[in-house]
Amino acid sequence: QVQLVESGGGLVQPGGSLRLSCAASGIIFNIYATGWYRQAPGKQRELVASITSGGSTNYGDSVKGRFTISRDNAKNTVYLQMNSLKPEDTAVYYCNAERFVAFWGQGTQVTVSS
């Protein structure tokens, strides 16, 4: 059974930082592309960042220069370091792993507010 379990969300003030983690099980993690998506109320789910099995990264325009995605294949974990957070970053953040088929985590809430 495939599981993706996110952690690290919470409430943070504007300008602050958070680090999200996503631990995968039930898949051969190092051959999967992984990524983070987010969905704010009333909006469509959007790509935040992705990283291929080879380590190539891609970022959504709104987070470039502020967020960093990384992965540790030995720990079957993908990370999202979020710096200089803005209120518009508030959303539920979902972890994704994909290779011909996509798997999703349950999501973790990130709220940026003073």
XYZ file of C-alpha atoms in Angstrom:
114
model
C 0.000 0.000 0.000
C 1.394 3.346 -1.057
C 1.441 6.101 1.542
C 2.665 9.681 1.373
C 2.579 11.405 4.757
C 3.163 15.142 4.969
C 4.262 17.002 8.079
C 5.579 20.409 9.074
C 2.642 22.662 8.309
C 1.307 25.243 10.715
C 0.793 28.909 11.421
C 3.625 31.331 10.676
C 3.938 35.098 10.464
C 4.652 36.851 7.171
C 8.360 36.720 6.421
C 8.782 33.519 8.386
C 9.887 30.049 7.333
C 8.559 26.511 7.416
C 9.929 23.188 6.272
C 7.524 20.582 4.978
C 8.418 16.891 4.841
C 6.781 14.043 2.972
C 7.668 10.475 3.865
C 6.836 7.835 1.273
C 6.301 4.121 1.704
C 5.147 1.324 -0.578
C 7.002 2.587 -3.660
C 10.546 2.427 -5.006
C 10.987 6.063 -4.081
C 14.172 6.829 -5.980
C 12.615 6.190 -9.402
C 9.654 8.487 -8.814
C 9.407 12.156 -9.616
C 8.089 13.988 -6.571
C 6.571 17.361 -5.959
C 4.563 19.725 -3.863
C 1.258 21.241 -4.892
C -1.028 23.598 -3.019
C -4.680 24.507 -3.043
C -6.121 27.643 -1.497
C -9.861 28.008 -0.805
C -11.770 28.657 -4.010
C -8.726 28.099 -6.196
C -7.399 25.264 -8.303
C -4.553 23.081 -7.129
C -1.271 24.448 -8.459
C 2.287 23.226 -8.735
C 4.641 24.655 -6.123
C 7.795 22.697 -6.919
C 8.881 19.381 -8.352
C 12.038 17.306 -8.428
C 12.778 14.433 -10.776
C 14.393 11.148 -9.855
C 17.613 12.619 -11.240
C 17.383 15.746 -9.085
C 16.226 18.318 -11.644
C 13.932 20.906 -10.095
C 11.093 23.085 -11.290
C 9.259 25.861 -9.430
C 6.046 27.780 -9.774
C 6.654 31.415 -10.675
C 5.196 32.704 -7.415
C 7.679 30.803 -5.234
C 10.914 31.064 -7.230
C 13.734 32.350 -5.072
C 11.813 31.708 -1.843
C 11.120 27.959 -1.778
C 13.540 25.057 -2.220
C 12.613 21.453 -2.925
C 14.975 18.597 -2.093
C 14.841 14.861 -1.602
C 16.659 12.243 0.450
C 16.294 8.905 -1.316
C 17.857 7.042 1.608
C 14.991 8.285 3.798
C 12.278 8.077 1.116
C 11.503 11.697 1.897
C 10.978 14.893 -0.069
C 11.245 18.315 1.560
C 10.021 21.815 0.852
C 11.891 24.647 2.534
C 9.710 27.747 2.475
C 11.257 31.116 3.268
C 9.956 34.691 3.146
C 6.417 33.409 3.446
C 3.553 35.639 2.358
C -0.146 35.565 3.251
C -0.867 34.423 -0.318
C 1.116 31.250 0.393
C -1.698 30.149 2.698
C -3.068 26.857 1.390
C -3.209 23.125 1.923
C 0.044 21.684 0.635
C 0.017 18.233 -0.951
C 2.893 15.889 -1.633
C 2.933 14.002 -4.940
C 4.916 11.066 -6.299
C 4.528 10.134 -9.940
C 5.771 7.518 -12.385
C 3.109 6.597 -14.954
C 0.615 6.904 -12.066
C 0.323 9.627 -9.445
C 0.064 9.175 -5.703
C -0.964 11.931 -3.290
C -0.644 12.656 0.389
C -3.496 13.837 2.574
C -2.259 17.426 2.736
C -0.938 19.728 5.429
C -2.271 23.205 6.187
C 0.049 26.194 5.936
C -1.312 29.486 7.213
C 0.657 32.723 6.889
C -0.874 35.431 9.025
C 0.046 38.030 11.596
